[in-house]
Tab-separated table of C-alpha atoms in Angstrom:
chain	number	residue	atom	x	y	z
O	1	MET	CA	60.374	-61.039	-44.122
O	2	PRO	CA	57.589	-63.048	-42.431
O	3	GLU	CA	54.056	-62.613	-43.717
O	4	ARG	CA	51.981	-60.045	-41.810
O	5	ARG	CA	49.339	-61.733	-39.645
O	6	THR	CA	46.753	-59.620	-37.844
O	7	VAL	CA	44.385	-60.576	-35.055
O	8	ALA	CA	41.721	-58.722	-33.065
O	9	LEU	CA	40.422	-59.808	-29.667
O	10	VAL	CA	36.792	-59.048	-28.857
O	11	THR	CA	36.126	-59.521	-25.149
O	12	LEU	CA	32.728	-60.109	-23.566
O	13	GLY	CA	31.755	-60.844	-19.981
O	14	CYS	CA	33.621	-60.156	-16.770
O	15	ALA	CA	37.030	-58.792	-15.805
O	16	ARG	CA	38.392	-62.342	-15.621
O	17	ASN	CA	37.800	-62.638	-19.351
O	18	GLU	CA	39.637	-59.354	-19.884
O	19	VAL	CA	42.692	-60.813	-18.132
O	20	ASP	CA	42.456	-63.958	-20.262
O	21	SER	CA	42.277	-61.866	-23.433
O	22	GLU	CA	45.451	-60.027	-22.460
O	23	GLU	CA	47.175	-63.370	-21.868
O	24	LEU	CA	46.126	-64.515	-25.347
O	25	ALA	CA	47.317	-61.179	-26.731
O	26	GLY	CA	50.707	-61.704	-25.088
O	27	ARG	CA	51.074	-65.201	-26.503
O	28	LEU	CA	50.094	-64.077	-30.004
O	29	ALA	CA	52.308	-60.991	-29.997
O	30	ALA	CA	55.245	-63.093	-28.790
O	31	ASP	CA	54.749	-65.347	-31.802
O	32	GLY	CA	54.696	-62.506	-34.306
O	33	TRP	CA	51.012	-61.699	-34.671
O	34	GLU	CA	50.107	-58.028	-35.040
O	35	LEU	CA	47.294	-57.034	-32.690
O	36	VAL	CA	44.709	-54.630	-34.102
O	37	GLU	CA	41.812	-52.967	-32.329
O	38	ASN	CA	39.014	-53.522	-34.850
O	39	ALA	CA	37.924	-56.943	-36.052
O	40	SER	CA	37.376	-55.513	-39.545
O	41	ASP	CA	41.130	-54.864	-39.788
O	42	ALA	CA	42.137	-58.378	-38.684
O	43	ASP	CA	42.827	-61.591	-40.550
O	44	VAL	CA	41.378	-63.440	-37.559
O	45	ALA	CA	38.753	-62.156	-35.146
O	46	VAL	CA	38.937	-63.948	-31.778
O	47	VAL	CA	35.789	-63.560	-29.665
O	48	ASN	CA	36.333	-64.243	-25.960
O	49	THR	CA	32.853	-65.419	-25.022
O	50	CYS	CA	30.850	-65.430	-21.787
O	51	GLY	CA	28.861	-68.501	-20.719
O	52	PHE	CA	27.378	-67.267	-17.436
O	53	VAL	CA	23.657	-66.730	-18.104
O	54	GLU	CA	21.344	-66.930	-21.115
O	55	ALA	CA	21.596	-63.218	-21.937
O	56	ALA	CA	25.395	-63.337	-21.869
O	57	LYS	CA	25.445	-66.388	-24.125
O	58	LYS	CA	23.161	-64.611	-26.595
O	59	ASP	CA	25.507	-61.615	-26.614
O	60	SER	CA	28.403	-63.964	-27.347
O	61	VAL	CA	26.602	-65.603	-30.259
O	62	ASP	CA	25.631	-62.185	-31.624
O	63	ALA	CA	29.271	-61.059	-31.453
O	64	LEU	CA	30.405	-64.150	-33.347
O	65	LEU	CA	27.765	-63.623	-36.035
O	66	GLU	CA	28.681	-59.948	-36.323
O	67	ALA	CA	32.343	-60.839	-36.757
O	68	ASN	CA	31.394	-63.475	-39.337
O	69	ASP	CA	29.614	-60.811	-41.409
O	70	LEU	CA	32.967	-59.044	-41.809
O	71	LYS	CA	34.218	-61.909	-43.949
O	72	ASP	CA	31.951	-60.733	-46.762
O	73	HIS	CA	33.282	-57.176	-46.906
O	74	GLY	CA	36.627	-56.730	-45.226
O	75	ARG	CA	39.989	-58.193	-44.354
O	76	THR	CA	38.635	-60.778	-41.912
O	77	GLN	CA	39.140	-64.344	-43.067
O	78	ALA	CA	38.311	-66.338	-39.932
O	79	VAL	CA	36.277	-66.025	-36.740
O	80	VAL	CA	37.268	-68.039	-33.664
O	81	ALA	CA	35.452	-68.500	-30.363
O	82	VAL	CA	37.382	-68.806	-27.097
O	83	GLY	CA	36.412	-68.196	-23.477
O	84	CYS	CA	33.803	-69.623	-21.151
O	85	MET	CA	31.073	-70.380	-23.670
O	86	ALA	CA	33.578	-72.052	-25.977
O	87	GLU	CA	34.978	-74.121	-23.102
O	88	ARG	CA	31.539	-74.990	-21.765
O	89	TYR	CA	30.070	-76.259	-25.053
O	90	GLY	CA	33.071	-77.193	-27.229
O	91	LYS	CA	32.079	-79.276	-30.232
O	92	ASP	CA	28.378	-78.723	-29.479
O	93	LEU	CA	28.868	-74.994	-30.071
O	94	ALA	CA	30.929	-75.680	-33.192
O	95	GLU	CA	28.120	-77.805	-34.624
O	96	ALA	CA	25.378	-75.359	-33.662
O	97	LEU	CA	27.289	-72.313	-34.945
O	98	PRO	CA	29.068	-73.169	-38.202
O	99	GLU	CA	29.732	-69.451	-38.713
O	100	ALA	CA	32.587	-69.859	-36.203
O	101	ASP	CA	35.637	-71.239	-38.017
O	102	GLY	CA	37.005	-72.597	-34.756
O	103	VAL	CA	35.923	-73.175	-31.143
O	104	LEU	CA	38.912	-73.352	-28.791
O	105	GLY	CA	38.878	-74.374	-25.136
O	106	PHE	CA	41.242	-73.486	-22.305
O	107	ASP	CA	43.528	-76.391	-23.205
O	108	ASP	CA	44.205	-74.672	-26.547
O	109	TYR	CA	45.449	-71.396	-25.036
O	110	ALA	CA	49.070	-72.532	-24.744
O	111	ASP	CA	49.075	-73.229	-28.502
O	112	ILE	CA	46.805	-70.376	-29.557
O	113	SER	CA	49.168	-69.146	-32.284
O	114	ASP	CA	49.369	-72.553	-33.985
O	115	ARG	CA	45.605	-73.035	-33.651
O	116	LEU	CA	44.840	-69.702	-35.326
O	117	GLN	CA	47.413	-70.297	-38.067
O	118	THR	CA	45.865	-73.692	-38.854
O	119	ILE	CA	42.400	-72.146	-39.083
O	120	LEU	CA	43.666	-69.192	-41.141
O	121	ASN	CA	45.256	-71.641	-43.574
O	122	GLY	CA	41.899	-73.335	-44.087
O	123	GLY	CA	42.571	-76.273	-41.799
O	124	ILE	CA	40.206	-77.639	-39.188
O	125	HIS	CA	40.913	-77.927	-35.489
O	126	ALA	CA	38.589	-80.458	-33.869
O	127	SER	CA	36.782	-78.854	-30.947
O	128	HIS	CA	36.879	-80.582	-27.578
O	129	THR	CA	34.091	-82.615	-26.049
O	130	PRO	CA	32.625	-80.706	-23.082
O	131	ARG	CA	33.608	-82.069	-19.680
O	132	ASP	CA	33.346	-81.133	-16.037
O	133	ARG	CA	36.662	-79.400	-15.306
O	134	ARG	CA	36.213	-79.921	-11.557
O	135	LYS	CA	37.226	-83.514	-12.151
O	136	LEU	CA	40.615	-82.486	-13.555
O	137	LEU	CA	41.944	-81.305	-10.173
O	138	PRO	CA	42.367	-83.262	-6.928
O	139	ILE	CA	39.503	-83.108	-4.449
O	140	SER	CA	41.843	-81.877	-1.730
O	141	PRO	CA	42.722	-78.174	-2.293
O	142	ALA	CA	46.191	-78.754	-0.844
O	143	ASP	CA	47.019	-81.169	-3.682
O	144	ARG	CA	46.061	-78.861	-6.550
O	145	GLN	CA	49.066	-76.574	-6.934
O	146	ASP	CA	51.202	-79.093	-8.822
O	147	ALA	CA	48.439	-80.399	-11.072
O	148	SER	CA	49.173	-80.071	-14.793
O	149	VAL	CA	45.857	-78.549	-15.859
O	150	ALA	CA	45.424	-75.594	-18.188
O	151	LEU	CA	44.500	-72.606	-16.036
O	152	PRO	CA	44.279	-69.300	-17.927
O	153	GLY	CA	46.268	-66.651	-16.108
O	154	HIS	CA	48.319	-69.046	-13.981
O	155	ALA	CA	52.051	-69.715	-14.134
O	156	GLN	CA	52.709	-73.132	-15.704
O	157	GLU	CA	55.562	-74.827	-17.492
O	158	ILE	CA	53.672	-74.747	-20.789
O	159	ALA	CA	53.638	-70.943	-20.541
O	160	ALA	CA	57.415	-70.476	-20.581
O	161	ALA	CA	58.328	-67.176	-22.196
O	162	PRO	CA	60.660	-66.872	-25.193
O	163	ASP	CA	63.892	-64.953	-24.668
O	164	ASP	CA	63.198	-62.135	-27.162
O	165	LEU	CA	59.809	-60.715	-26.290
O	166	PRO	CA	58.466	-57.798	-28.335
O	167	GLU	CA	57.953	-54.425	-26.689
O	168	GLY	CA	54.921	-54.311	-24.413
O	169	VAL	CA	54.855	-58.061	-23.848
O	170	ALA	CA	56.286	-59.538	-20.705
O	171	PRO	CA	56.080	-62.557	-18.458
O	172	VAL	CA	54.199	-61.020	-15.575
O	173	SER	CA	56.046	-63.032	-12.928
O	174	GLY	CA	58.874	-65.503	-12.746
O	175	PRO	CA	60.256	-67.938	-15.321
O	176	ARG	CA	57.006	-69.928	-15.607
O	177	ALA	CA	54.700	-66.926	-15.934
O	178	PRO	CA	51.944	-66.489	-18.493
O	179	LEU	CA	52.580	-63.828	-21.084
O	180	ARG	CA	50.471	-60.693	-21.056
O	181	ARG	CA	50.017	-57.682	-23.265
O	182	ARG	CA	47.684	-54.841	-22.391
O	183	LEU	CA	44.789	-54.233	-24.759
O	184	GLY	CA	44.269	-50.587	-23.951
O	185	THR	CA	45.632	-47.680	-21.971
O	186	SER	CA	43.244	-47.520	-19.027
O	187	PRO	CA	44.937	-46.711	-15.692
O	188	VAL	CA	42.960	-49.612	-14.220
O	189	ALA	CA	43.800	-53.289	-14.801
O	190	SER	CA	42.650	-56.575	-13.343
O	191	VAL	CA	44.897	-59.249	-11.879
O	192	LYS	CA	43.693	-62.800	-11.488
O	193	LEU	CA	43.991	-63.926	-7.875
O	194	ALA	CA	42.634	-67.441	-8.385
O	195	SER	CA	40.562	-69.571	-10.731
O	196	GLY	CA	37.559	-71.795	-10.253
O	197	CYS	CA	35.196	-72.289	-7.345
O	198	ASP	CA	34.513	-74.992	-4.767
O	199	ARG	CA	31.061	-73.707	-3.830
O	200	ARG	CA	28.062	-75.604	-5.166
O	201	CYS	CA	25.390	-72.962	-5.616
O	202	SER	CA	22.408	-74.694	-7.171
O	203	PHE	CA	21.916	-72.077	-9.905
O	204	CYS	CA	25.528	-71.699	-11.071
O	205	ALA	CA	27.333	-73.694	-13.762
O	206	ILE	CA	30.631	-71.778	-13.577
O	207	PRO	CA	32.576	-74.400	-11.544
O	208	SER	CA	31.798	-77.044	-14.169
O	209	PHE	CA	33.681	-75.154	-16.905
O	210	ARG	CA	36.097	-73.053	-14.830
O	211	GLY	CA	36.989	-75.948	-12.531
O	212	SER	CA	37.718	-76.245	-8.834
O	213	PHE	CA	39.298	-73.424	-6.862
O	214	ILE	CA	43.037	-72.902	-7.169
O	215	SER	CA	45.019	-69.882	-5.966
O	216	ARG	CA	47.871	-68.163	-7.740
O	217	ARG	CA	50.989	-67.866	-5.632
O	218	PRO	CA	51.523	-64.483	-3.933
O	219	SER	CA	54.845	-63.999	-5.757
O	220	ASP	CA	53.054	-64.361	-9.102
O	221	VAL	CA	50.382	-61.828	-8.136
O	222	LEU	CA	53.019	-59.398	-6.877
O	223	GLY	CA	55.152	-59.820	-9.993
O	224	GLU	CA	52.227	-59.168	-12.288
O	225	THR	CA	51.227	-56.096	-10.303
O	226	ARG	CA	54.768	-54.699	-10.554
O	227	TRP	CA	54.763	-55.273	-14.304
O	228	LEU	CA	51.397	-53.515	-14.671
O	229	ALA	CA	52.707	-50.580	-12.640
O	230	GLU	CA	55.585	-50.304	-15.117
O	231	GLN	CA	52.979	-50.113	-17.894
O	232	GLY	CA	51.358	-47.106	-16.235
O	233	VAL	CA	48.576	-48.832	-14.313
O	234	LYS	CA	47.485	-46.982	-11.171
O	235	GLU	CA	44.695	-49.214	-9.876
O	236	VAL	CA	44.730	-52.994	-9.720
O	237	MET	CA	41.531	-54.982	-9.238
O	238	LEU	CA	41.935	-58.514	-7.897
O	239	VAL	CA	39.523	-60.888	-9.605
O	240	SER	CA	38.478	-64.523	-9.312
O	241	GLU	CA	35.304	-66.522	-8.826
O	242	ASN	CA	35.720	-66.257	-5.044
O	243	ASN	CA	38.430	-64.055	-3.539
O	244	THR	CA	37.530	-64.867	0.067
O	245	SER	CA	38.813	-68.431	-0.455
O	246	TYR	CA	42.246	-67.239	-1.547
O	247	GLY	CA	45.077	-69.177	0.048
O	248	LYS	CA	43.125	-72.172	1.318
O	249	ASP	CA	44.979	-74.439	-1.120
O	250	LEU	CA	48.282	-72.811	-0.131
O	251	GLY	CA	47.855	-73.654	3.535
O	252	ASP	CA	46.717	-70.231	4.729
O	253	ILE	CA	43.101	-69.061	4.385
O	254	ARG	CA	44.210	-65.638	5.673
O	255	LEU	CA	46.792	-65.170	2.929
O	256	LEU	CA	44.829	-62.307	1.381
O	257	GLU	CA	45.218	-60.310	4.593
O	258	THR	CA	49.003	-60.451	4.275
O	259	LEU	CA	49.116	-60.046	0.476
O	260	LEU	CA	47.081	-56.828	0.312
O	261	PRO	CA	49.554	-54.650	2.272
O	262	GLU	CA	52.390	-55.973	0.088
O	263	LEU	CA	50.498	-55.083	-3.093
O	264	ALA	CA	49.812	-51.613	-1.720
O	265	GLU	CA	53.565	-51.068	-1.410
O	266	VAL	CA	54.202	-51.638	-5.125
O	267	GLU	CA	55.690	-48.437	-6.507
O	268	GLY	CA	53.327	-46.621	-8.853
O	269	ILE	CA	50.154	-48.334	-7.680
O	270	GLU	CA	47.683	-45.915	-6.105
O	271	ARG	CA	44.774	-48.241	-5.328
O	272	ILE	CA	44.124	-51.942	-4.795
O	273	ARG	CA	40.549	-53.184	-5.167
O	274	VAL	CA	39.221	-56.641	-4.267
O	275	SER	CA	36.171	-57.947	-6.108
O	276	TYR	CA	33.725	-60.780	-5.493
O	277	LEU	CA	33.592	-61.621	-1.802
O	278	GLN	CA	31.410	-64.338	-0.312
O	279	PRO	CA	29.382	-63.059	2.708
O	280	ALA	CA	29.536	-66.473	4.388
O	281	GLU	CA	33.343	-66.421	4.211
O	282	MET	CA	33.931	-62.875	5.438
O	283	ARG	CA	36.102	-62.792	8.562
O	284	PRO	CA	36.994	-59.979	10.984
O	285	GLY	CA	40.659	-59.869	9.960
O	286	LEU	CA	39.822	-59.438	6.284
O	287	ILE	CA	37.322	-56.673	7.056
O	288	ASP	CA	40.015	-54.935	9.137
O	289	VAL	CA	42.561	-55.053	6.300
O	290	LEU	CA	40.059	-53.893	3.684
O	291	THR	CA	38.948	-50.951	5.809
O	292	SER	CA	42.254	-49.784	7.261
O	293	THR	CA	45.105	-50.470	4.812
O	294	HIS	CA	46.509	-47.461	2.959
O	295	LYS	CA	45.780	-47.684	-0.791
O	296	VAL	CA	43.423	-50.664	-0.340
O	297	ALA	CA	39.917	-49.558	-1.290
O	298	PRO	CA	37.251	-50.117	1.389
O	299	TYR	CA	35.139	-51.746	-1.293
O	300	PHE	CA	32.902	-54.754	-0.676
O	301	ASP	CA	31.579	-56.605	-3.702
O	302	LEU	CA	29.473	-59.048	-1.695
O	303	SER	CA	27.666	-61.918	-3.407
O	304	PHE	CA	24.357	-61.892	-1.500
O	305	GLN	CA	22.118	-63.222	-4.345
O	306	HIS	CA	18.998	-62.990	-2.109
O	307	SER	CA	18.162	-62.446	1.552
O	308	ALA	CA	15.120	-64.662	2.203
O	309	PRO	CA	16.370	-67.689	4.202
O	310	GLU	CA	14.327	-70.301	2.346
O	311	VAL	CA	15.458	-69.054	-1.056
O	312	LEU	CA	19.093	-68.933	0.065
O	313	ARG	CA	18.928	-72.518	1.348
O	314	ALA	CA	17.466	-73.650	-1.985
O	315	MET	CA	20.382	-71.851	-3.641
O	316	ARG	CA	22.795	-73.813	-1.384
O	317	ARG	CA	23.852	-70.563	0.250
O	318	PHE	CA	23.814	-69.162	3.769
O	319	GLY	CA	22.629	-66.085	5.624
O	320	ASP	CA	19.522	-63.942	5.932
O	321	THR	CA	18.469	-60.300	5.932
O	322	ASP	CA	19.470	-59.518	9.495
O	323	ARG	CA	22.880	-61.201	9.289
O	324	PHE	CA	23.636	-59.436	6.024
O	325	LEU	CA	22.625	-56.068	7.460
O	326	GLU	CA	24.787	-56.755	10.514
O	327	LEU	CA	27.756	-57.458	8.225
O	328	LEU	CA	27.250	-54.149	6.427
O	329	ASP	CA	26.911	-52.320	9.758
O	330	THR	CA	30.210	-53.848	10.912
O	331	ILE	CA	31.940	-52.695	7.726
O	332	ARG	CA	30.571	-49.153	7.933
O	333	GLY	CA	31.393	-48.973	11.611
O	334	LYS	CA	35.045	-49.314	10.596
O	335	ALA	CA	34.863	-47.274	7.371
O	336	PRO	CA	31.753	-45.068	7.074
O	337	GLN	CA	32.461	-44.246	3.424
O	338	ALA	CA	32.974	-47.889	2.441
O	339	GLY	CA	31.402	-48.953	-0.834
O	340	ALA	CA	29.146	-51.990	-1.063
O	341	ARG	CA	27.512	-53.633	-4.062
O	342	SER	CA	25.870	-56.947	-4.885
O	343	ASN	CA	23.892	-58.969	-7.409
O	344	PHE	CA	20.523	-60.627	-6.814
O	345	ILE	CA	18.415	-63.287	-8.506
O	346	VAL	CA	14.633	-62.926	-8.466
O	347	GLY	CA	12.086	-65.521	-9.492
O	348	PHE	CA	14.114	-68.461	-8.152
O	349	PRO	CA	12.074	-71.717	-8.012
O	350	GLY	CA	9.774	-71.617	-4.989
O	351	GLU	CA	10.279	-67.876	-4.325
O	352	THR	CA	7.103	-66.562	-2.666
O	353	GLU	CA	5.684	-63.057	-2.385
O	354	ALA	CA	6.866	-63.090	1.229
O	355	ASP	CA	10.400	-63.977	0.062
O	356	LEU	CA	10.327	-61.080	-2.382
O	357	ALA	CA	9.152	-58.747	0.399
O	358	GLU	CA	12.073	-59.950	2.535
O	359	LEU	CA	14.477	-59.112	-0.279
O	360	GLU	CA	12.905	-55.646	-0.510
O	361	ARG	CA	13.413	-55.218	3.250
O	362	PHE	CA	17.083	-56.029	2.873
O	363	LEU	CA	17.649	-53.783	-0.140
O	364	THR	CA	15.913	-50.881	1.590
O	365	GLY	CA	18.093	-51.206	4.679
O	366	ALA	CA	21.388	-52.121	2.977
O	367	ARG	CA	22.205	-48.752	1.347
O	368	LEU	CA	24.151	-50.419	-1.449
O	369	ASP	CA	26.033	-48.256	-3.940
O	370	ALA	CA	25.318	-50.554	-6.879
O	371	ILE	CA	22.799	-53.356	-7.372
O	372	GLY	CA	22.602	-55.875	-10.202
O	373	VAL	CA	19.327	-57.786	-10.635
O	374	PHE	CA	18.792	-60.892	-12.770
O	375	GLY	CA	15.710	-62.951	-13.449
O	376	TYR	CA	16.162	-66.667	-12.817
O	377	SER	CA	16.701	-68.902	-15.827
O	378	ASP	CA	17.559	-72.593	-15.945
O	379	GLU	CA	21.228	-73.321	-16.572
O	380	GLU	CA	21.868	-76.815	-17.876
O	381	GLY	CA	23.930	-78.969	-15.563
O	382	THR	CA	22.828	-77.176	-12.390
O	383	GLU	CA	20.851	-78.610	-9.507
O	384	ALA	CA	18.127	-75.973	-9.791
O	385	VAL	CA	17.102	-77.237	-13.229
O	386	GLY	CA	15.443	-80.182	-11.474
O	387	TYR	CA	13.656	-78.109	-8.845
O	388	ALA	CA	9.864	-78.105	-8.640
O	389	ASN	CA	7.775	-74.951	-8.145
O	390	LYS	CA	9.231	-73.105	-11.133
O	391	LEU	CA	7.696	-69.660	-11.581
O	392	ASP	CA	6.063	-68.629	-14.844
O	393	ALA	CA	8.176	-66.474	-17.114
O	394	ASP	CA	5.755	-63.554	-16.855
O	395	VAL	CA	5.919	-63.669	-13.052
O	396	ILE	CA	9.730	-63.640	-13.155
O	397	ALA	CA	9.679	-60.725	-15.622
O	398	GLU	CA	7.288	-58.783	-13.393
O	399	ARG	CA	9.434	-59.328	-10.307
O	400	LEU	CA	12.580	-58.458	-12.219
O	401	ALA	CA	11.075	-55.160	-13.366
O	402	HIS	CA	9.832	-54.354	-9.868
O	403	ILE	CA	13.107	-55.049	-8.059
O	404	SER	CA	15.129	-53.377	-10.812
O	405	GLN	CA	13.103	-50.197	-10.411
O	406	LEU	CA	13.512	-50.351	-6.641
O	407	ALA	CA	17.262	-50.885	-7.057
O	408	GLU	CA	17.536	-47.851	-9.338
O	409	GLU	CA	15.719	-45.679	-6.804
O	410	LEU	CA	17.768	-46.933	-3.858
O	411	THR	CA	21.150	-46.547	-5.539
O	412	SER	CA	20.228	-43.013	-6.636
O	413	GLN	CA	19.327	-42.230	-3.016
O	414	ARG	CA	22.632	-43.713	-1.860
O	415	ALA	CA	24.482	-41.504	-4.333
O	416	GLU	CA	22.677	-38.466	-2.932
O	417	GLU	CA	23.848	-39.418	0.557
O	418	ARG	CA	27.410	-38.920	-0.676
O	419	VAL	CA	26.901	-35.246	-1.582
O	420	GLY	CA	29.370	-33.291	0.533
O	421	GLU	CA	31.801	-36.197	0.926
O	422	THR	CA	35.444	-35.773	-0.020
O	423	LEU	CA	36.668	-38.702	-2.104
O	424	GLN	CA	39.902	-39.899	-3.675
O	425	VAL	CA	39.094	-40.184	-7.370
O	426	LEU	CA	41.234	-41.813	-10.061
O	427	VAL	CA	40.827	-39.943	-13.351
O	428	GLU	CA	40.125	-42.507	-16.091
O	429	SER	CA	39.334	-40.431	-19.162
O	430	VAL	CA	39.456	-36.835	-20.367
O	431	GLU	CA	37.778	-36.292	-23.702
O	432	ASP	CA	35.287	-34.250	-25.689
O	433	ASP	CA	31.657	-35.224	-26.115
O	434	GLU	CA	28.661	-33.501	-27.710
O	435	ASP	CA	28.264	-31.246	-24.662
O	436	GLY	CA	31.926	-30.243	-24.558
O	437	PRO	CA	35.027	-31.447	-22.711
O	438	VAL	CA	34.437	-33.882	-19.854
O	439	ALA	CA	36.613	-35.705	-17.339
O	440	VAL	CA	35.460	-38.933	-15.716
O	441	GLY	CA	36.912	-40.985	-12.876
O	442	ARG	CA	36.051	-43.474	-10.157
O	443	ALA	CA	36.163	-43.241	-6.394
O	444	ALA	CA	37.075	-46.067	-4.036
O	445	HIS	CA	33.468	-47.290	-3.892
O	446	GLN	CA	33.146	-47.545	-7.686
O	447	ALA	CA	34.578	-50.446	-9.659
O	448	PRO	CA	34.960	-50.246	-13.448
O	449	GLU	CA	32.022	-51.339	-15.607
O	450	THR	CA	29.749	-52.520	-12.772
O	451	ASP	CA	29.258	-49.377	-10.655
O	452	GLY	CA	28.721	-45.645	-11.101
O	453	GLN	CA	31.364	-43.050	-11.915
O	454	VAL	CA	32.454	-39.546	-10.971
O	455	VAL	CA	31.919	-36.772	-13.510
O	456	PHE	CA	34.085	-33.722	-12.822
O	457	THR	CA	32.691	-30.209	-13.174
O	458	THR	CA	35.847	-29.234	-15.089
O	459	ARG	CA	38.644	-31.039	-16.898
O	460	GLU	CA	41.181	-28.346	-16.006
O	461	GLY	CA	44.412	-29.904	-14.735
O	462	LEU	CA	43.100	-33.457	-15.065
O	463	VAL	CA	44.764	-36.275	-17.010
O	464	PRO	CA	44.076	-40.028	-17.037
O	465	GLY	CA	45.903	-41.832	-14.247
O	466	LEU	CA	45.904	-38.886	-11.859
O	467	MET	CA	44.529	-39.499	-8.354
O	468	VAL	CA	42.811	-36.381	-7.058
O	469	GLU	CA	40.821	-35.343	-4.018
O	470	ALA	CA	37.318	-34.264	-4.976
O	471	GLU	CA	34.200	-33.025	-3.244
O	472	VAL	CA	30.825	-34.412	-4.313
O	473	VAL	CA	28.526	-31.528	-5.271
O	474	GLY	CA	25.704	-33.359	-7.039
O	475	THR	CA	24.412	-36.567	-8.588
O	476	GLU	CA	23.168	-37.879	-11.906
O	477	GLY	CA	21.348	-41.061	-10.964
O	478	VAL	CA	23.992	-43.402	-9.548
O	479	ASP	CA	26.828	-41.190	-10.846
O	480	LEU	CA	28.415	-38.447	-8.772
O	481	VAL	CA	29.282	-34.913	-9.864
O	482	ALA	CA	32.410	-33.566	-8.156
O	483	GLU	CA	34.830	-30.671	-8.019
O	484	HIS	CA	38.429	-31.710	-7.651
O	485	HIS	CA	40.190	-30.273	-4.634
O	486	GLU	CA	41.994	-27.295	-6.125
O	487	LEU	CA	38.813	-25.965	-7.761
O	488	ALA	CA	36.819	-26.532	-4.576
O	489	GLU	CA	39.390	-24.510	-2.641
O	490	VAL	CA	39.161	-21.614	-5.111
O	491	ALA	CA	35.337	-21.659	-4.918
O	492	ARG	CA	35.517	-21.111	-1.168
């Protein structure tokens, strides 16, 4: 009987990392590893790191150190870093953080089982030298599909599935599909639509370690969605660095408009959600599909970043307050209940008080359901590092606090505007807390993790995965309080 090998996956960062963790889980389970939930119960703790901004990198390092502490009083024998931070820094991270027994990049994912076994046996796997992954793919998007580059979540020959897969592990599409195993029972799951980014925002390092943009084929996305539906998933969220570019390397920039109705027809799926849309790439046809297709959420996760023209140009982005407000008006003209959210950077080099006031003007008029605010920090390898007119840290902190407070007030007001609306809510959890039983779900305008939620006034008749009609009767900050339809009918 083979020796029992246990592994735990600790995932930080965005939904794209969650998909990557489930791919790693599928590969490991297929090779005989037993997946456990807690790192303290695992022979190997694998931390899927985030390398986006300084705060996220600190969280990743803290998670690695916390996992390393388990080696002194538990089963854990090795701690391994994977993910964006591991890919971005490679051997530099390994040297700076000797507490990690291994630092594995994307090229190691296909052989993750062998890599972990080597490390568990006391061997050393030499970490890679960091490199710009944009240079690994052809410049022309049309030439990228056949490139032999490791792309987590994409179908490739190196990801061929064995014939005897364990229960709960499946190739999510076709004979060349990546393996995947779910790491939880949530009725919501993400599906990777593409990887990488061709934009050159001056503050962002993501393209350098995630690479240039490359789409997954529609058949792969459909196959994975069908498999997730068989696992009990009710809502699928399409994720990538830039969903509005989907299909450009497949010869059809409007491919998303044809794919969404097909995904909505998958049996068992109740809602399709699209994340991360670029305002400059929004087109009338895509807005029409997102606002009028049955089961496709009228949800717009728009990457505005700022609204002052001079700041946006310095960011290598496009638009301004009035154009952004016009875009939101167009969306709400087609779907009045449409959800809209965005992230913003304050304290960017050269940002003036007038620029900050312009951002306030936009936020006040935008009526966004959720707002994320970040203070600018230099990211090595980005153009903005070399910019003049850097703001003092205390000025950035002051602006961050000011805009964050404004965002909290505005999103609470937006939630209050929804009182009296009838929403389709997917129940995500029904459990007991210190105040008694509670049921929680999300409406079409609320994505997991990043936005608010719906708290039901009663859990009666509710189970996770059930889509119910509910009337909003109150708010708790950005969260909504609602009565599901049957109770609301009785109350009348």
